[in-house]
Coordinates of C-alpha atoms in Angstrom, one line a residue:
X1 CA 0.0 0.1 0.1
X2 CA 2.7 2.5 1.1
X3 CA 4.6 1.7 -2.0
X4 CA 1.7 2.3 -4.5
X5 CA 1.0 5.7 -2.8
X6 CA 4.6 6.6 -3.1
X7 CA 4.3 5.7 -6.8
X8 CA 1.2 8.0 -7.2
X9 CA 3.0 10.9 -5.3
X10 CA 5.9 10.6 -7.6
X11 CA 3.7 11.4 -10.6
X12 CA 1.6 13.8 -9.2
X13 CA 2.6 17.6 -9.4
X14 CA 3.4 19.6 -6.1
X15 CA 0.7 21.6 -6.6
X16 CA -2.0 19.0 -7.0
X17 CA -0.3 17.0 -4.4
X18 CA -0.8 19.9 -1.9
X19 CA -4.2 20.5 -2.7
X20 CA -5.2 16.9 -2.1
X21 CA -3.6 16.5 0.9
X22 CA -4.9 19.9 2.3
X23 CA -8.6 19.0 1.1
X24 CA -8.1 15.4 3.0
X25 CA -7.2 17.2 6.3
X26 CA -9.6 20.1 6.0
X27 CA -12.6 19.4 3.8
X28 CA -14.9 22.3 5.4
X29 CA -12.4 25.2 4.7
X30 CA -12.6 26.5 1.1
X31 CA -9.5 27.6 -0.6
X32 CA -9.7 31.6 -1.9
X33 CA -8.8 30.3 -5.4
X34 CA -10.1 32.7 -8.3
X35 CA -12.3 30.8 -11.0
X36 CA -11.5 33.1 -13.8
X37 CA -9.5 36.2 -14.8
X38 CA -11.2 39.5 -14.8
X39 CA -10.6 43.2 -14.6
X40 CA -9.9 44.8 -11.2
X41 CA -11.7 48.3 -10.6
X42 CA -8.8 49.2 -8.2
X43 CA -9.4 52.6 -6.5
X44 CA -6.7 54.9 -7.5
X45 CA -5.6 57.1 -4.4
X46 CA -2.9 60.0 -4.6
X47 CA -0.2 59.8 -2.4
X48 CA 0.3 62.6 0.3
X49 CA 4.1 63.2 0.9
X50 CA 7.6 61.7 0.6
X51 CA 8.5 59.2 3.5
X52 CA 11.2 60.1 5.5
X53 CA 12.8 56.6 5.8
X54 CA 12.7 53.5 3.5
X55 CA 10.1 51.2 5.1
X56 CA 10.6 47.5 5.1
X57 CA 8.9 44.7 3.1
X58 CA 6.3 42.6 4.7
X59 CA 7.3 39.2 6.2
X60 CA 6.5 36.7 3.3
X61 CA 7.7 33.1 2.7
X62 CA 8.3 31.7 -0.5
X63 CA 9.5 28.3 -2.0
X64 CA 13.3 29.6 -2.2
X65 CA 13.4 31.2 1.1
X66 CA 13.6 29.8 4.5
X67 CA 12.1 31.7 7.3
X68 CA 14.2 34.6 8.2
X69 CA 14.1 37.4 10.6
X70 CA 12.2 40.7 9.4
X71 CA 13.5 44.4 10.0
X72 CA 10.1 45.7 11.0
X73 CA 8.8 48.7 12.5
X74 CA 12.1 50.3 13.8
X75 CA 13.2 46.7 15.4
X76 CA 14.2 43.3 14.2
X77 CA 11.6 40.8 14.9
X78 CA 11.3 37.2 14.4
X79 CA 8.6 35.8 12.6
X80 CA 6.1 33.9 14.8
X81 CA 7.1 30.1 14.4
X82 CA 3.5 29.2 15.1
X83 CA 2.2 31.1 11.8
X84 CA 5.5 31.7 9.7
X85 CA 4.7 28.3 7.6
X86 CA 1.2 29.7 6.5
X87 CA 2.4 32.8 5.4
X88 CA 3.3 31.7 1.8
X89 CA 2.9 29.0 -0.8
X90 CA 5.7 27.0 0.7
X91 CA 3.7 26.0 3.6
X92 CA 3.6 22.5 5.1
X93 CA 0.6 20.3 4.9
X94 CA 0.3 20.5 8.7
X95 CA -0.1 24.2 8.9
X96 CA -2.1 24.5 5.9
X97 CA -4.9 22.3 7.7
X98 CA -4.8 24.8 10.8
X99 CA -7.7 27.2 10.9
X100 CA -6.7 30.8 10.1
X101 CA -6.0 33.3 12.7
X102 CA -8.4 36.2 11.5
X103 CA -11.1 35.3 9.0
X104 CA -11.2 37.4 5.7
X105 CA -14.2 38.9 7.3
X106 CA -12.7 39.9 10.3
X107 CA -9.6 41.8 9.4
X108 CA -10.3 45.1 11.0
X109 CA -8.6 45.3 14.3
X110 CA -7.2 48.4 16.2
X111 CA -3.4 48.2 16.4
X112 CA -3.5 48.6 19.9
X113 CA -6.0 45.5 20.4
X114 CA -4.7 43.5 17.5
X115 CA -4.5 39.8 18.0
X116 CA -1.2 39.7 16.2
X117 CA 1.5 40.6 18.6
X118 CA 3.8 41.9 16.0
X119 CA 1.0 44.7 15.0
X120 CA 0.6 45.6 18.9
X121 CA 4.5 46.0 19.0
X122 CA 3.9 48.4 15.8
X123 CA 1.6 50.3 17.6
X124 CA 3.6 51.0 20.7
X125 CA 6.6 52.2 18.3
X126 CA 4.2 54.6 16.8
X127 CA 2.9 55.9 20.1
X128 CA 6.5 56.4 21.0
X129 CA 7.9 58.0 18.0
X130 CA 4.9 59.8 16.0
X131 CA 4.0 63.2 16.8
X132 CA 0.3 64.9 16.9
X133 CA -0.5 66.6 13.7
X134 CA -3.1 69.1 15.0
X135 CA -2.2 72.6 14.4
X136 CA -2.2 73.8 17.9
X137 CA 1.1 72.2 18.4
X138 CA 4.5 73.3 16.9
X139 CA 5.4 71.6 13.4
X140 CA 7.9 68.5 13.8
X141 CA 8.6 68.2 10.2
X142 CA 9.4 70.3 7.3
X143 CA 6.3 70.8 4.9
X144 CA 6.7 69.7 1.2
X145 CA 4.8 70.3 -2.1
X146 CA 2.3 67.3 -1.5
X147 CA 1.1 69.2 2.0
X148 CA 0.5 72.9 1.8
X149 CA 2.6 75.0 3.9
X150 CA 1.2 75.8 7.3
X151 CA 0.1 79.1 8.0
X152 CA 2.7 80.6 10.7
X153 CA 0.2 83.1 12.1
X154 CA -2.0 80.2 13.0
X155 CA 0.7 77.6 14.2
X156 CA 0.0 76.8 17.5
X157 CA 2.2 77.3 20.7
X158 CA 1.9 73.9 22.5
X159 CA 4.9 71.8 22.5
X160 CA 4.8 68.7 20.4
X161 CA 2.9 65.7 21.6
X162 CA 3.0 61.8 20.8
X163 CA 0.2 60.4 19.3
X164 CA -1.9 58.4 21.8
X165 CA -5.7 58.3 20.3
X166 CA -6.4 55.8 17.9
X167 CA -9.2 56.7 15.2
X168 CA -12.3 54.4 15.3
X169 CA -12.6 54.3 11.6
X170 CA -9.0 53.2 10.7
X171 CA -7.7 51.8 14.0
X172 CA -4.2 53.7 14.1
X173 CA -2.8 56.1 16.6
X174 CA -3.0 59.5 14.7
X175 CA -4.0 62.0 17.4
X176 CA -2.7 62.9 21.1
X177 CA -6.2 62.9 22.3
X178 CA -9.7 62.4 21.1
X179 CA -10.4 66.2 21.1
X180 CA -7.7 67.1 18.7
X181 CA -9.0 64.3 16.3
X182 CA -12.6 65.6 16.3
X183 CA -11.3 69.0 15.7
X184 CA -8.9 68.1 12.8
X185 CA -11.3 65.5 11.4
X186 CA -11.9 66.8 8.3
X187 CA -8.2 66.8 7.3
X188 CA -7.8 63.5 8.7
X189 CA -10.7 62.0 6.2
X190 CA -8.1 62.6 3.5
X191 CA -6.4 59.6 4.4
X192 CA -8.4 57.7 6.6
X193 CA -9.9 55.5 4.3
X194 CA -6.1 54.5 2.9
X195 CA -5.1 54.1 6.6
X196 CA -8.1 51.6 7.1
X197 CA -6.8 49.8 4.0
X198 CA -3.3 49.3 5.2
X199 CA -4.7 48.1 8.6
X200 CA -6.7 45.3 7.0
X201 CA -3.8 44.4 4.6
X202 CA -1.4 44.2 7.4
X203 CA -3.6 41.9 9.5
X204 CA -4.4 40.0 6.1
X205 CA -0.8 39.2 5.7
X206 CA -0.6 37.8 9.3
X207 CA -3.9 36.1 9.2
X208 CA -2.6 32.6 8.5
X209 CA -4.6 32.0 5.5
X210 CA -3.1 30.1 2.4
X211 CA -1.8 32.7 -0.2
X212 CA -2.5 31.7 -3.6
X213 CA -1.3 34.9 -5.2
X214 CA 2.1 33.8 -4.4
X215 CA 1.9 31.1 -6.5
X216 CA 4.2 32.5 -9.3
X217 CA 4.4 31.6 -13.1
X218 CA 7.2 29.5 -14.2
X219 CA 9.4 30.2 -17.5
X220 CA 7.8 32.0 -20.4
X221 CA 7.6 30.6 -23.5
X222 CA 9.4 32.5 -26.2
X223 CA 6.6 32.2 -28.7
X224 CA 4.3 33.8 -26.1
X225 CA 4.4 37.3 -26.0
X226 CA 3.8 39.5 -22.7
X227 CA 1.7 42.1 -22.3
X228 CA 2.9 44.9 -20.3
X229 CA 0.1 47.4 -20.5
X230 CA -0.8 47.0 -16.8
X231 CA -0.6 44.7 -14.0
X232 CA -4.0 42.6 -15.6
X233 CA -2.5 42.2 -18.7
X234 CA 1.1 41.5 -17.2
X235 CA -0.2 38.7 -15.0
X236 CA -2.7 37.1 -17.3
X237 CA -0.2 36.8 -20.1
X238 CA 2.6 35.4 -17.7
X239 CA 0.0 32.9 -16.7
X240 CA -0.2 33.7 -13.2
X241 CA -3.2 32.0 -11.2
X242 CA -6.3 34.5 -11.9
X243 CA -6.4 37.1 -8.8
X244 CA -10.3 38.5 -8.7
X245 CA -9.6 40.2 -5.4
X246 CA -8.3 43.6 -4.6
X247 CA -6.7 42.7 -1.8
X248 CA -4.7 39.6 -3.1
X249 CA -3.9 41.8 -5.9
X250 CA -2.0 44.6 -3.7
X251 CA -0.2 41.8 -1.9
X252 CA 1.5 40.4 -4.8
X253 CA 2.4 43.7 -6.5
X254 CA 4.0 44.4 -3.3
X255 CA 7.1 42.1 -3.9
X256 CA 6.9 42.1 -7.9
X257 CA 6.8 45.7 -8.5
X258 CA 10.7 45.6 -7.5
X259 CA 11.7 42.8 -10.4
X260 CA 8.9 44.0 -13.0
X261 CA 9.6 47.7 -12.8
X262 CA 13.4 46.8 -14.2
X263 CA 11.9 44.4 -16.7
X264 CA 9.3 46.7 -17.8
X265 CA 11.9 49.2 -18.8
X266 CA 14.6 46.9 -20.7
X267 CA 12.1 44.8 -22.2
X268 CA 11.6 44.8 -26.2
X269 CA 7.7 45.0 -25.5
X270 CA 8.1 48.1 -22.8
X271 CA 5.1 50.3 -22.1
X272 CA 7.5 53.1 -22.1
X273 CA 8.5 54.4 -25.7
X274 CA 9.5 57.5 -27.8
X275 CA 6.2 58.0 -29.1
X276 CA 4.2 60.8 -27.7
X277 CA 3.3 60.0 -23.9
X278 CA 5.8 57.3 -23.9
X279 CA 8.2 59.5 -21.7
X280 CA 11.3 58.1 -23.3
X281 CA 13.9 60.6 -24.9
X282 CA 15.9 60.0 -27.8
X283 CA 19.3 59.4 -25.4
X284 CA 17.1 56.8 -23.7
X285 CA 15.9 55.3 -26.8
X286 CA 20.0 54.9 -27.5
X287 CA 20.9 53.6 -24.2
X288 CA 17.9 51.2 -23.6
X289 CA 18.2 50.0 -27.1
X290 CA 21.9 48.9 -26.4
X291 CA 20.7 46.7 -23.4
X292 CA 17.6 45.4 -25.3
X293 CA 20.1 44.1 -28.0
X294 CA 21.7 42.2 -25.5
X295 CA 18.7 40.6 -23.7
X296 CA 17.0 40.0 -26.6
X297 CA 19.8 38.0 -28.8
X298 CA 18.9 36.8 -32.3
X299 CA 18.4 32.9 -32.8
X300 CA 22.1 32.1 -33.9
X301 CA 21.2 28.2 -34.8
X302 CA 23.4 26.8 -32.2
X303 CA 23.3 23.2 -31.3
X304 CA 24.5 20.4 -28.9
X305 CA 27.3 19.4 -31.2
X306 CA 30.8 20.9 -32.1
X307 CA 29.6 22.7 -35.3
X308 CA 26.8 24.1 -33.8
X309 CA 28.8 26.2 -31.0
X310 CA 28.2 29.8 -31.1
X311 CA 29.8 32.6 -29.1
X312 CA 27.3 34.1 -26.5
X313 CA 27.3 37.4 -24.7
X314 CA 28.1 37.8 -20.8
X315 CA 25.5 38.5 -18.6
X316 CA 23.9 41.9 -17.8
X317 CA 25.1 43.1 -14.8
X318 CA 22.2 45.0 -12.7
X319 CA 23.7 46.9 -9.7
X320 CA 21.0 47.5 -7.4
X321 CA 22.7 50.5 -5.3
X322 CA 21.5 51.4 -1.7
X323 CA 19.9 47.9 -1.3
X324 CA 17.8 47.4 1.4
X325 CA 14.5 45.4 1.9
X326 CA 15.0 44.5 -1.8
X327 CA 17.7 42.7 -1.0
X328 CA 15.8 40.2 1.2
X329 CA 13.1 39.4 -1.4
X330 CA 12.5 35.7 -1.7
X331 CA 14.6 34.5 -4.8
X332 CA 11.5 33.3 -6.6
X333 CA 10.6 36.9 -6.8
X334 CA 13.7 37.9 -8.4
X335 CA 13.5 34.8 -10.8
X336 CA 10.7 36.6 -12.6
X337 CA 12.9 39.0 -13.9
X338 CA 14.8 36.0 -15.7
X339 CA 11.5 34.7 -17.0
X340 CA 10.9 37.8 -18.7
X341 CA 14.1 37.3 -21.1
X342 CA 14.2 33.7 -21.9
X343 CA 17.5 34.0 -23.8
X344 CA 19.2 36.9 -21.7
X345 CA 21.4 36.4 -18.7
X346 CA 21.5 38.3 -15.6
X347 CA 23.9 39.1 -12.6
X348 CA 22.1 41.1 -9.8
X349 CA 24.6 42.8 -7.5
X350 CA 23.4 44.4 -4.4
X351 CA 25.2 47.0 -3.0
X352 CA 25.0 49.3 0.4
X353 CA 25.9 49.0 3.9
X354 CA 22.3 47.7 4.8
X355 CA 22.0 45.1 2.0
X356 CA 22.3 42.2 4.6
X357 CA 20.1 43.8 7.2
X358 CA 17.4 41.2 6.9
X359 CA 19.5 38.0 6.4
X360 CA 22.3 37.7 9.2
X361 CA 20.9 34.7 10.4
X362 CA 20.5 33.3 6.7
X363 CA 23.8 34.3 5.6
X364 CA 26.4 35.1 7.9
X365 CA 28.9 37.7 6.4
X366 CA 32.1 36.1 5.1
X367 CA 35.6 37.1 6.0
X368 CA 37.4 39.8 3.9
X369 CA 40.1 37.9 2.3
X370 CA 42.4 38.4 -0.7
X371 CA 40.2 36.4 -3.0
X372 CA 37.0 38.1 -1.7
X373 CA 38.3 41.5 -0.4
X374 CA 34.7 43.0 0.2
X375 CA 33.1 39.9 1.6
X376 CA 30.8 39.3 -1.3
X377 CA 28.3 36.9 -1.0
X378 CA 27.5 34.8 -4.1
X379 CA 24.3 32.9 -4.8
X380 CA 25.2 31.3 -8.2
X381 CA 22.3 28.5 -8.3
X382 CA 19.5 31.1 -8.3
X383 CA 18.4 30.3 -11.7
X384 CA 20.4 28.8 -14.9
X385 CA 20.5 32.1 -16.3
X386 CA 20.5 34.4 -12.9
X387 CA 23.2 34.8 -10.5
X388 CA 23.0 37.1 -7.3
X389 CA 25.8 38.8 -5.4
X390 CA 25.4 40.8 -2.1
X391 CA 28.3 43.3 -1.1
X392 CA 27.8 45.3 2.1
X393 CA 29.7 48.3 1.3
X394 CA 29.5 51.6 -0.5
X395 CA 29.7 51.4 -4.2
X396 CA 32.0 54.6 -4.6
X397 CA 34.3 52.5 -2.7
X398 CA 34.0 49.5 -4.8
X399 CA 34.1 52.0 -7.9
X400 CA 37.7 53.3 -7.1
X401 CA 39.2 50.0 -6.5
X402 CA 38.0 49.0 -10.1
X403 CA 36.2 45.7 -8.6
X404 CA 33.7 45.7 -11.7
X405 CA 35.7 47.6 -14.3
X406 CA 35.3 48.2 -17.4
X407 CA 31.8 49.1 -17.8
X408 CA 29.7 48.6 -20.9
X409 CA 26.5 50.6 -21.8
X410 CA 25.5 47.3 -23.6
X411 CA 25.8 45.0 -20.3
X412 CA 25.6 47.2 -17.3
X413 CA 22.9 48.9 -16.0
X414 CA 22.4 50.8 -12.5
X415 CA 19.2 50.8 -10.4
X416 CA 18.1 52.7 -7.2
X417 CA 14.8 51.9 -5.7
X418 CA 13.8 55.1 -3.4
X419 CA 17.2 56.2 -3.0
X420 CA 16.3 59.6 -1.3
X421 CA 19.0 61.5 -3.0
X422 CA 17.7 65.0 -2.5
X423 CA 16.2 63.9 1.2
X424 CA 18.4 66.3 3.8
X425 CA 19.1 63.0 6.0
X426 CA 20.6 60.8 3.1
X427 CA 21.8 63.1 0.6
X428 CA 25.2 63.0 1.9
X429 CA 25.7 59.4 1.5
X430 CA 25.4 59.9 -2.6
X431 CA 27.4 63.0 -2.8
X432 CA 30.4 60.9 -3.8
X433 CA 28.8 58.0 -5.7
X434 CA 26.4 59.8 -8.2
X435 CA 29.6 61.7 -10.0
X436 CA 31.2 58.2 -10.6
X437 CA 28.2 56.6 -11.9
X438 CA 27.9 59.3 -14.4
X439 CA 31.4 58.4 -15.4
X440 CA 30.5 54.8 -16.6
X441 CA 27.5 56.2 -19.1
X442 CA 25.5 53.4 -18.2
X443 CA 21.6 53.9 -17.6
X444 CA 20.6 54.7 -14.1
X445 CA 17.2 53.7 -13.2
X446 CA 15.7 55.8 -10.0
X447 CA 12.4 55.1 -8.3
X448 CA 10.6 57.6 -5.9
X449 CA 7.7 57.3 -3.4
X450 CA 6.0 60.4 -5.0
X451 CA 6.1 63.0 -7.3
X452 CA 7.4 65.5 -4.9
X453 CA 10.3 62.8 -4.0
X454 CA 11.3 62.5 -7.7
X455 CA 11.3 66.2 -8.4
X456 CA 13.5 66.6 -5.3
X457 CA 16.0 63.8 -6.5
X458 CA 16.3 65.5 -9.9
X459 CA 17.2 68.8 -8.4
X460 CA 19.5 67.6 -6.5
X461 CA 21.1 65.8 -9.3
X462 CA 21.3 69.1 -11.2
X463 CA 23.0 70.8 -8.4
X464 CA 25.6 68.2 -7.8
X465 CA 26.3 67.5 -11.2
X466 CA 26.3 70.8 -12.8
X467 CA 24.1 69.1 -15.7
X468 CA 26.5 66.8 -16.9
X469 CA 23.7 64.0 -17.6
X470 CA 21.1 63.2 -19.8
X471 CA 17.3 62.4 -18.7
X472 CA 16.7 59.0 -20.5
X473 CA 12.9 58.7 -19.2
X474 CA 11.0 61.6 -17.9
X475 CA 9.7 61.2 -14.5
X476 CA 6.2 60.0 -14.0
X477 CA 3.8 57.4 -12.3
X478 CA 5.3 54.0 -12.4
X479 CA 3.0 51.4 -14.6
X480 CA 4.1 48.6 -12.1
X481 CA 4.0 50.5 -8.7
X482 CA 3.0 48.7 -5.9
X483 CA -1.0 48.7 -5.6
X484 CA -0.6 48.5 -1.7
X485 CA -0.1 51.6 0.5
X486 CA 2.6 51.9 3.0
X487 CA 2.3 53.4 6.5
X488 CA 5.1 55.6 7.7
X489 CA 5.5 54.8 11.4
X490 CA 7.1 58.1 12.2
X491 CA 4.5 59.9 10.8
X492 CA 0.9 58.1 10.3
X493 CA -0.5 60.9 8.1
X494 CA 2.5 60.1 5.5
X495 CA 1.1 57.2 3.3
X496 CA 3.1 56.2 0.1
X497 CA 3.5 53.1 -2.0
X498 CA 6.6 51.3 -3.3
X499 CA 8.1 52.7 -6.6
X500 CA 5.4 55.0 -7.1
X501 CA 7.4 56.8 -10.0
X502 CA 10.1 56.1 -12.1
X503 CA 12.8 58.1 -14.1
X504 CA 16.3 57.4 -15.7
X505 CA 19.2 59.3 -16.3
X506 CA 23.0 58.9 -17.3
X507 CA 26.1 60.8 -17.9
X508 CA 26.3 63.1 -20.9
X509 CA 27.7 61.6 -23.9
X510 CA 29.6 64.4 -26.4
X511 CA 29.7 63.3 -29.8
X512 CA 33.3 63.4 -31.5
X513 CA 33.8 65.5 -34.9
X514 CA 36.8 66.1 -37.1
X515 CA 37.8 69.3 -38.0
X516 CA 38.4 70.0 -41.5
X517 CA 41.4 70.8 -43.1
X518 CA 41.6 74.5 -44.5

């Protein structure tokens, strides 16, 4: 009997085996699998202001990533062991058979009284650091274009006070007391619905349910074109499981926005073009055409025999500078970038002093030796066409040593996710790096939390580099931004979303001309 069961299990795919085992142990609980693809009437809300610090990614599990500590809400928290297996598609049969902590119709809870210990700790962190935004208090942050400048004549003389009162509609500490909340309720209504959505999404992520949206699609057939018009067409043409729920859509785009944002710019079917409204400049077409030529090589008729051998191009190096939360993404998320280019090769290089902040237990830092002077961690078995390296150091230190020299616009690209180039707290870290990036003449892709965040970064680059750069892609909203909103724990009124906008630039190139003899 056991041999027959093993024989049947060996001939059954992993997904069907998991479903059959789950149905046998829990027949009364219905899985929230989607039945058919449909359009997603997502409500589009305008972001408020730029976040002061980069928010960490939500703790998720994947097939390729073991349990790891998550740097969350200002402190390093270990994922709960009794619930960690049920957070992703790699859950075991036993954990999937457990009833979820929260039902889909019971996701709204105040942060302070949440049944999730991690969210209660987050509420305590907000109460300890966030200040009341009522006009009676002295301002605690510099206003920006997203929030109108306060009238100094009406600014109160009361000292800044930490928040303590939770709004009953959104369940998040937003004001110091109920009187200030009621007095400023009209201003709070602008973000109250978004804060409630954040509240429910955070509870859903830790509810213990099974996440079918984290079952990512496999390799893409070269004959099947990918439609990059929007998230719906992308997921459909990539043959993802149909997602009919807006909340599930927000959860899956929160992670996929990082690799898909890069792929949507480098792909030959990119939604960004040089045509009217395409945002791509003539200089951008030159730079991206070089990378697209490498990532979409022509068929050479090569074979397995000696006479069928053909030279192959080296892998495209994508330097992700200032890497933080994106460096700890599950590796099957980054493999989605390789699936978009079936005949391309990638070498992802995460560079930054915080690039290993979430993975200390998983990958202890190796010692710096003569053969590995910067203590790089190399993952060369992520995918046959993808390798990932992580270096805990500043990029300008690597550039000066010639570690990755020479640079080629056909094979190199730089990406910076929410770098904060113009932010007063982080601009000094990029003063020495950006001029060195311009010397490589390779394209530099930059994302931002809001329009104001991008405009501030561009203005800083203009002042720092003296105009010695070309805009490759005009700044604007990212087609593949995260649909899930994020909360700034230091200021609950500040809500943003990952990779909201994107733009690109590179060092200015001068055409050499010959002088005719007289």
